[in-house]
Short mmCIF file of C-alpha atoms in Angstrom, two decimals:
data_model
loop_
_atom_site.label_atom_id
_atom_site.label_comp_id
_atom_site.label_asym_id
_atom_site.label_seq_id
_atom_site.Cartn_x
_atom_site.Cartn_y
_atom_site.Cartn_z
CA MET A 105 -2.47 28.58 -3.06
CA GLU A 106 -1.70 30.77 -0.04
CA HIS A 107 0.01 27.99 1.92
CA GLN A 108 2.91 26.05 0.42
CA LEU A 109 3.39 22.32 0.90
CA THR A 110 6.73 20.54 0.77
CA ILE A 111 6.82 16.81 0.00
CA TYR A 112 9.69 14.36 0.31
CA ASN A 113 9.84 12.81 -3.15
CA THR A 114 11.18 9.25 -2.94
CA LEU A 115 12.18 9.42 -6.60
CA ASN A 116 14.66 12.26 -6.08
CA ARG A 117 15.31 11.54 -2.38
CA LYS A 118 14.76 15.14 -1.36
CA LYS A 119 12.06 17.52 -0.23
CA GLU A 120 10.38 19.42 -3.03
CA LEU A 121 7.84 22.19 -3.20
CA PHE A 122 4.52 20.68 -4.22
CA VAL A 123 3.29 22.21 -7.46
CA PRO A 124 0.21 20.44 -8.88
CA LEU A 125 0.02 19.79 -12.59
CA LYS A 126 -3.41 21.36 -13.01
CA GLU A 127 -4.06 23.63 -10.06
CA PRO A 128 -6.46 23.66 -8.25
CA HIS A 129 -6.92 19.99 -9.12
CA VAL A 130 -4.74 17.31 -7.51
CA GLY A 131 -4.60 13.66 -8.52
CA MET A 132 -3.48 11.20 -5.85
CA TYR A 133 -3.21 7.41 -6.17
CA VAL A 134 -2.47 5.15 -3.20
CA CYS A 135 -2.03 1.38 -3.25
CA GLY A 136 -4.78 -0.28 -1.28
CA PRO A 137 -5.04 -3.76 0.24
CA THR A 138 -5.23 -7.24 -1.22
CA VAL A 139 -8.44 -8.40 0.44
CA TYR A 140 -7.90 -12.01 1.50
CA GLY A 141 -7.75 -11.46 5.28
CA ASP A 142 -8.53 -8.96 7.99
CA ALA A 143 -6.58 -5.71 8.06
CA HIS A 144 -3.87 -5.46 10.73
CA LEU A 145 -1.90 -2.60 12.22
CA GLY A 146 0.43 -2.49 9.21
CA HIS A 147 -2.52 -1.82 6.91
CA ALA A 148 -3.69 1.01 9.14
CA ARG A 149 -0.50 3.02 8.68
CA PRO A 150 -0.75 3.91 4.95
CA ALA A 151 -4.50 4.43 5.28
CA ILE A 152 -4.06 6.93 8.11
CA THR A 153 -0.94 8.54 6.61
CA PHE A 154 -2.57 9.36 3.29
CA ASP A 155 -5.86 10.23 4.93
CA LEU A 156 -3.94 13.02 6.67
CA LEU A 157 -2.50 14.18 3.34
CA PHE A 158 -5.92 13.96 1.66
CA ARG A 159 -7.47 16.10 4.39
CA TYR A 160 -4.68 18.66 4.35
CA LEU A 161 -4.73 19.09 0.57
CA LYS A 162 -8.47 19.70 0.71
CA HIS A 163 -7.98 22.12 3.59
CA LEU A 164 -5.53 24.10 1.41
CA GLY A 165 -8.30 24.47 -1.14
CA TYR A 166 -7.30 21.85 -3.68
CA LYS A 167 -9.91 19.74 -5.43
CA VAL A 168 -8.49 16.29 -4.82
CA ARG A 169 -9.32 13.13 -6.70
CA TYR A 170 -8.05 10.38 -4.42
CA VAL A 171 -7.87 6.91 -5.97
CA ARG A 172 -7.15 3.90 -3.76
CA ASN A 173 -7.26 0.54 -5.50
CA ILE A 174 -8.45 -2.83 -4.23
CA THR A 175 -6.46 -5.86 -5.40
CA ASP A 176 -8.76 -8.82 -5.92
CA VAL A 177 -6.84 -10.78 -8.57
CA GLY A 178 -3.28 -11.33 -9.73
CA HIS A 179 -1.44 -10.92 -6.42
CA LEU A 180 0.46 -14.18 -6.12
CA GLU A 181 2.15 -15.56 -3.03
CA HIS A 182 5.53 -14.00 -2.15
CA ASP A 183 4.66 -11.00 -4.41
CA ALA A 184 6.29 -12.86 -7.30
CA ASP A 185 5.37 -14.37 -10.68
CA GLU A 186 4.93 -17.85 -9.29
CA GLY A 187 2.72 -19.47 -6.69
CA GLU A 188 -0.99 -19.36 -6.05
CA ASP A 189 -3.20 -16.29 -6.14
CA LYS A 190 -3.69 -15.19 -2.53
CA ILE A 191 -7.45 -14.73 -2.86
CA ALA A 192 -7.93 -17.90 -4.92
CA LYS A 193 -6.01 -19.87 -2.29
CA LYS A 194 -8.22 -18.49 0.48
CA ALA A 195 -11.31 -19.35 -1.57
CA ARG A 196 -10.07 -22.90 -2.17
CA LEU A 197 -9.30 -23.48 1.49
CA GLU A 198 -12.63 -22.06 2.65
CA GLN A 199 -14.60 -23.65 -0.24
CA LEU A 200 -15.93 -20.28 -1.33
CA GLU A 201 -16.09 -18.31 -4.53
CA PRO A 202 -13.17 -15.84 -4.81
CA MET A 203 -15.58 -12.90 -4.92
CA GLU A 204 -17.18 -14.13 -1.69
CA VAL A 205 -13.76 -13.83 -0.04
CA VAL A 206 -13.25 -10.39 -1.57
CA GLN A 207 -16.64 -9.06 -0.52
CA TYR A 208 -16.35 -10.36 3.04
CA TYR A 209 -12.92 -8.91 3.76
CA LEU A 210 -13.52 -5.71 1.78
CA THR A 211 -16.61 -5.00 3.90
CA ARG A 212 -14.60 -5.60 7.07
CA TYR A 213 -11.79 -3.38 5.77
CA HIS A 214 -14.25 -0.56 5.14
CA HIS A 215 -15.68 -0.91 8.64
CA ALA A 216 -12.18 -0.75 10.13
CA MET A 217 -11.30 2.35 8.10
CA GLU A 218 -14.51 4.05 9.16
CA ALA A 219 -13.70 3.29 12.80
CA LEU A 220 -10.23 4.81 12.33
CA ASN A 221 -11.87 7.98 10.94
CA VAL A 222 -10.24 7.41 7.55
CA LEU A 223 -12.18 9.18 4.83
CA PRO A 224 -13.20 7.04 1.84
CA PRO A 225 -11.30 7.76 -1.37
CA SER A 226 -12.91 9.51 -4.30
CA ILE A 227 -12.68 6.32 -6.36
CA GLU A 228 -11.93 2.78 -5.20
CA PRO A 229 -11.38 0.70 -8.36
CA MET A 230 -10.98 -3.07 -8.25
CA ALA A 231 -8.45 -4.94 -10.37
CA SER A 232 -11.00 -7.51 -11.59
CA GLY A 233 -13.20 -4.72 -12.93
CA HIS A 234 -10.42 -3.36 -15.14
CA ILE A 235 -9.16 -6.39 -17.04
CA ILE A 236 -9.74 -4.78 -20.44
CA GLU A 237 -7.75 -1.69 -19.47
CA GLN A 238 -4.92 -3.87 -18.23
CA MET A 239 -4.85 -5.92 -21.43
CA ASP A 240 -4.75 -2.71 -23.47
CA PHE A 241 -1.79 -1.50 -21.38
CA VAL A 242 0.03 -4.79 -21.94
CA GLN A 243 -0.51 -4.48 -25.68
CA LYS A 244 0.98 -0.97 -25.70
CA ILE A 245 4.13 -2.30 -24.04
CA LEU A 246 4.34 -5.14 -26.56
CA ASP A 247 3.89 -2.69 -29.44
CA ALA A 248 6.72 -0.56 -28.02
CA GLY A 249 9.00 -3.60 -28.04
CA TYR A 250 9.61 -3.83 -24.30
CA ALA A 251 7.77 -7.09 -23.68
CA TYR A 252 7.60 -10.58 -25.16
CA VAL A 253 5.17 -13.49 -25.26
CA SER A 254 6.37 -16.80 -23.89
CA GLU A 255 4.18 -19.89 -23.66
CA GLY A 256 1.02 -17.85 -23.27
CA SER A 257 2.42 -15.41 -20.71
CA VAL A 258 3.68 -11.88 -21.38
CA TYR A 259 6.84 -10.70 -19.65
CA PHE A 260 8.45 -7.28 -19.38
CA ASP A 261 11.94 -7.28 -20.92
CA ILE A 262 14.12 -5.63 -18.28
CA GLU A 263 17.35 -5.93 -20.25
CA LYS A 264 15.95 -4.28 -23.38
CA TYR A 265 14.19 -1.55 -21.39
CA SER A 266 17.37 -0.77 -19.45
CA LYS A 267 19.25 -0.01 -22.66
CA ASP A 268 16.94 2.96 -23.22
CA HIS A 269 15.75 3.85 -19.71
CA ASN A 270 16.77 3.63 -16.08
CA TYR A 271 15.18 0.61 -14.41
CA GLY A 272 15.97 0.98 -10.72
CA LYS A 273 15.79 4.77 -10.52
CA LEU A 274 13.18 4.69 -7.74
CA SER A 275 14.63 1.91 -5.59
CA GLY A 276 18.31 2.41 -6.39
CA ARG A 277 18.63 -1.21 -7.52
CA ASN A 278 21.49 -2.12 -9.85
CA VAL A 279 19.99 -3.64 -12.98
CA GLU A 280 23.17 -5.56 -13.83
CA GLU A 281 23.03 -7.31 -10.47
CA LEU A 282 19.34 -8.07 -10.98
CA LEU A 283 19.99 -9.59 -14.40
CA SER A 284 22.88 -11.69 -13.13
CA THR A 285 20.77 -13.24 -10.37
CA THR A 286 19.17 -16.51 -11.40
CA ARG A 287 16.68 -18.59 -9.49
CA GLU A 288 14.91 -21.83 -10.23
CA LEU A 289 11.26 -20.89 -9.98
CA ASP A 290 7.99 -22.13 -11.37
CA GLY A 291 7.75 -20.67 -14.86
CA GLN A 292 11.30 -19.30 -14.69
CA SER A 293 12.27 -21.08 -17.91
CA GLU A 294 9.70 -18.95 -19.73
CA LYS A 295 11.67 -15.80 -19.00
CA LYS A 296 14.66 -14.41 -20.86
CA ASN A 297 16.01 -13.09 -17.57
CA SER A 298 15.09 -13.82 -13.98
CA ALA A 299 14.38 -10.14 -13.33
CA ASP A 300 11.70 -9.98 -16.03
CA PHE A 301 8.23 -9.67 -14.52
CA ALA A 302 4.82 -10.84 -15.67
CA LEU A 303 2.44 -8.45 -17.40
CA TRP A 304 0.02 -11.27 -18.19
CA LYS A 305 0.20 -14.78 -16.78
CA LYS A 306 -1.22 -17.88 -18.42
CA ALA A 307 -3.52 -19.58 -15.94
CA SER A 308 -2.85 -23.14 -14.89
CA PRO A 309 -5.84 -25.52 -15.16
CA GLU A 310 -6.56 -25.27 -11.43
CA HIS A 311 -6.42 -21.46 -11.38
CA ILE A 312 -9.90 -20.21 -10.51
CA MET A 313 -9.79 -16.64 -11.83
CA HIS A 314 -8.87 -16.19 -15.49
CA TRP A 315 -9.93 -14.23 -18.55
CA HIS A 316 -9.63 -14.72 -22.30
CA SER A 317 -6.94 -12.78 -24.15
CA GLU A 318 -5.12 -13.14 -27.44
CA TRP A 319 -2.16 -14.54 -25.51
CA SER A 320 -3.96 -17.11 -23.35
CA GLU A 321 -6.63 -17.77 -20.78
CA GLY A 322 -4.98 -15.97 -17.92
CA PHE A 323 -4.85 -13.01 -15.60
CA PRO A 324 -2.90 -9.73 -15.36
CA GLY A 325 0.35 -9.42 -13.42
CA TRP A 326 0.09 -7.73 -10.05
CA HIS A 327 1.98 -4.57 -11.09
CA MET A 328 -0.26 -3.93 -14.07
CA GLU A 329 -3.43 -2.93 -12.24
CA CYS A 330 -2.03 0.29 -10.74
CA SER A 331 -0.57 1.48 -14.05
CA ALA A 332 -3.85 0.87 -15.86
CA MET A 333 -6.21 2.22 -13.22
CA GLY A 334 -4.03 5.17 -12.29
CA THR A 335 -3.97 6.49 -15.84
CA LYS A 336 -7.65 5.69 -16.39
CA TYR A 337 -8.83 7.85 -13.51
CA LEU A 338 -6.03 10.40 -13.14
CA GLY A 339 -4.60 10.72 -16.64
CA GLU A 340 -1.25 9.88 -18.22
CA GLU A 341 0.42 12.23 -15.75
CA PHE A 342 -0.74 12.88 -12.21
CA ASP A 343 0.60 14.42 -9.04
CA ILE A 344 1.08 11.95 -6.19
CA HIS A 345 1.49 8.19 -5.87
CA GLY A 346 1.67 6.78 -2.35
CA GLY A 347 2.05 3.48 -0.58
CA GLY A 348 4.09 1.53 1.91
CA MET A 349 7.87 1.36 1.74
CA ASP A 350 7.60 -2.38 1.08
CA LEU A 351 5.99 -1.58 -2.29
CA LEU A 352 8.90 0.55 -3.48
CA PHE A 353 10.50 -2.54 -5.05
CA PRO A 354 9.45 -4.31 -7.09
CA HIS A 355 5.90 -2.99 -7.31
CA HIS A 356 6.41 0.74 -7.79
CA GLU A 357 9.65 0.29 -9.73
CA CYS A 358 7.74 -1.91 -12.16
CA GLU A 359 4.93 0.63 -12.39
CA ILE A 360 7.38 3.28 -13.56
CA ALA A 361 8.86 0.93 -16.16
CA GLN A 362 5.41 -0.05 -17.44
CA SER A 363 4.29 3.56 -17.79
CA VAL A 364 7.46 4.70 -19.56
CA ALA A 365 7.32 1.70 -21.90
CA ALA A 366 3.64 2.15 -22.77
CA LEU A 367 3.31 5.95 -22.74
CA GLY A 368 6.85 7.16 -23.40
CA LYS A 369 6.92 9.17 -20.18
CA GLU A 370 6.71 8.84 -16.42
CA THR A 371 3.23 9.11 -14.98
CA VAL A 372 3.90 10.19 -11.39
CA HIS A 373 5.49 13.49 -10.32
CA TYR A 374 5.75 12.88 -6.55
CA TRP A 375 6.33 9.46 -4.99
CA MET A 376 5.55 9.16 -1.29
CA HIS A 377 6.20 6.13 0.92
CA ASN A 378 5.29 5.52 4.54
CA ASN A 379 7.62 3.29 6.51
CA MET A 380 6.74 0.02 8.19
CA ILE A 381 5.33 -1.19 11.46
CA THR A 382 8.24 -3.40 12.54
CA ILE A 383 8.55 -6.29 14.95
CA ASN A 384 12.13 -7.02 16.06
CA GLY A 385 13.31 -5.20 12.95
CA THR A 386 10.99 -7.19 10.66
CA LYS A 387 7.95 -5.85 8.83
CA MET A 388 4.68 -6.82 10.47
CA GLY A 389 2.96 -9.30 8.17
CA LYS A 390 0.53 -12.18 7.97
CA SER A 391 3.08 -14.60 6.54
CA LEU A 392 5.33 -14.17 9.59
CA GLY A 393 2.53 -14.52 12.11
CA ASN A 394 3.68 -11.39 13.93
CA PHE A 395 0.52 -9.35 13.66
CA ILE A 396 -2.65 -8.41 15.45
CA THR A 397 -5.68 -7.51 13.38
CA LEU A 398 -7.40 -4.18 13.85
CA ASP A 399 -10.57 -5.93 14.95
CA GLU A 400 -8.60 -7.76 17.65
CA PHE A 401 -7.24 -4.44 18.88
CA PHE A 402 -10.73 -2.96 18.93
CA ASN A 403 -12.27 -5.79 20.96
CA GLY A 404 -9.18 -7.01 22.85
CA SER A 405 -9.70 -10.60 21.67
CA HIS A 406 -6.08 -11.45 20.81
CA PRO A 407 -4.47 -13.53 23.61
CA ILE A 408 -1.49 -11.19 23.87
CA LEU A 409 -3.71 -8.17 24.66
CA THR A 410 -4.79 -7.36 28.18
CA GLN A 411 -7.46 -4.87 27.07
CA ALA A 412 -9.27 -3.51 24.07
CA TYR A 413 -8.05 -0.33 22.38
CA SER A 414 -10.32 2.20 20.74
CA ALA A 415 -9.88 3.01 17.09
CA MET A 416 -8.87 6.55 18.00
CA THR A 417 -6.13 5.19 20.26
CA ILE A 418 -4.80 3.18 17.29
CA ARG A 419 -4.91 6.26 15.08
CA PHE A 420 -3.16 8.19 17.82
CA PHE A 421 -0.45 5.54 18.03
CA ILE A 422 0.19 5.56 14.27
CA LEU A 423 0.49 9.35 14.17
CA GLN A 424 3.03 9.58 16.99
CA ALA A 425 5.87 8.90 14.52
CA HIS A 426 6.94 10.64 11.33
CA TYR A 427 5.41 8.79 8.41
CA ARG A 428 8.83 7.92 6.92
CA SER A 429 10.18 6.46 10.17
CA THR A 430 9.54 2.94 11.40
CA VAL A 431 7.21 2.31 14.31
CA GLY A 432 8.65 -0.40 16.54
CA GLN A 433 11.93 -1.38 18.20
CA SER A 434 13.84 -4.56 18.97
CA GLU A 435 10.83 -5.65 20.96
CA HIS A 436 7.16 -5.18 20.15
CA ILE A 437 5.93 -1.82 21.36
CA TYR A 438 2.32 -0.79 21.51
CA LEU A 439 0.73 2.33 22.83
CA GLU A 440 -1.33 1.97 25.98
CA SER A 441 -3.42 5.07 26.07
CA SER A 442 -6.88 5.67 27.43
CA SER A 443 -9.59 6.74 25.06
CA LYS A 444 -9.65 10.00 26.98
CA SER A 445 -6.06 10.84 26.08
CA ALA A 446 -6.56 9.92 22.43
CA CYS A 447 -9.61 12.17 22.24
CA PHE A 448 -7.94 15.11 24.01
CA ASN A 449 -9.70 18.30 22.96
CA ILE A 450 -7.39 21.10 21.84
CA GLU A 451 -9.90 23.30 20.06
CA ASP A 452 -9.81 25.84 22.91
CA GLN A 453 -6.07 26.27 22.32
CA ALA A 454 -6.25 26.57 18.55
CA ASN A 455 -7.14 29.74 16.71
CA THR A 456 -7.11 28.43 13.15
CA PRO A 457 -9.33 25.92 11.31
CA PHE A 458 -6.15 24.00 10.43
CA PHE A 459 -6.14 22.56 13.95
CA LYS A 460 -9.63 21.23 13.56
CA LEU A 461 -8.29 18.38 11.44
CA PRO A 462 -8.80 15.20 13.50
CA CYS A 463 -5.30 13.89 12.72
CA LEU A 464 -3.64 17.04 14.00
CA GLN A 465 -5.77 17.03 17.13
CA LEU A 466 -4.26 13.67 17.94
CA LEU A 467 -0.72 14.77 17.17
CA LEU A 468 -1.04 17.84 19.38
CA ALA A 469 -2.61 15.73 22.11
CA PHE A 470 0.40 13.44 22.03
CA GLN A 471 2.75 16.45 22.24
CA TRP A 472 0.84 17.93 25.21
CA TYR A 473 0.86 14.68 27.19
CA SER A 474 4.54 14.11 26.47
CA GLN A 475 5.51 17.59 27.65
CA ASN A 476 3.38 17.41 30.78
CA GLY A 477 4.42 13.88 31.76
CA ASP A 478 0.88 12.56 31.94
CA ASP A 479 0.99 8.95 33.11
CA ARG A 480 -1.94 7.94 30.96
CA LEU A 481 0.45 7.81 28.01
CA ARG A 482 2.85 4.91 28.35
CA PHE A 483 4.39 2.02 26.44
CA ARG A 484 4.46 -1.67 27.12
CA ARG A 485 6.94 -4.19 25.69
CA PHE A 486 5.99 -7.76 25.01
CA GLN A 487 7.01 -10.79 22.95
CA PHE A 488 4.68 -12.91 20.91
CA PRO A 489 4.34 -16.25 22.73
CA GLU A 490 4.30 -19.65 21.12
CA ARG A 491 1.02 -21.45 21.03
CA GLY A 492 1.00 -25.10 21.98
CA GLY A 493 4.77 -25.26 21.60
CA LYS A 494 4.54 -24.16 17.98
CA LYS A 495 5.46 -20.91 16.29
CA HIS A 496 2.61 -18.44 16.36
CA ASN A 497 1.29 -18.16 12.81
CA GLY A 498 -1.51 -15.80 13.61
CA PRO A 499 -5.07 -16.28 14.76
#
């Protein structure tokens, strides 16, 4: 290609010249949402970040296959091997079928992404639609000797794997420290080591979503879906894997281990991670109650907001910062910008089609307003209040 692209590879912690495996084709996989609630500002950041990369790669002339998964089974509370499935819990509380929950929030997620001008991916596979592929992947790891069956569940053997390979190479975690850490958790006695993670989990009697396997009636571990679906649609080796920094460990670290154990090689050549939307130094998240959904931003319905914000203003806000830097300070900071400033037209000042990319229009608009001191671009600090004397746990 005429134009070169440099990518910061999280794996090697340095910028590298992007060289696709099979030019002009590029394979890109990005971790999508677990659809058990409305998307908030933190979900918007990876969607917008990798939308920009998707657009730019296509602009350079690459034929990009962009895969963004939807997690609809296997993602347990606290991102661990214990607890209740997040979607199943929502279904139980709302007295709905799990797939009703998935369909409702997935539809709303798609509407929010469309409003943010995020292009749909080439393929959007769902975990529940790839159970067979995940079971096959688990069996390959068992056949390679890096997993074991315990009381109907299948666990990845971190200690054995680490004798042959480097578990922790992506996150920088020390495997000896991980193995020495013990916790009393539900199902912990099934594991050889506390750091071992579930590839397949035997379902408890009350667990709603489960499938038959030779090991048990159960469901795949959360990390397994991306390994199985990534290789199914992009091959045993592909170019780019993206996601939020919060997924670096354990999720992406486990993906690497699974792929090496099953295939004998690493699958991903470039790892990319966007940083977090932070609130007082803490990641914005539903469990902490420190979030505002995208729909609440769009219609101004959250009690902390004094006005509604257009989707383009939200996109503008996300793109003001480098994708690997955090957005937020010791207090909550949100961009107050009129729709006019977010939609600033720079086409008259640009002489190349590159500047016609919507994302870059917004970035250049932000730069112009900053340099010219336009008062339509300003920040406001606020604290989340307590509702009824109780900690705010979200709407």
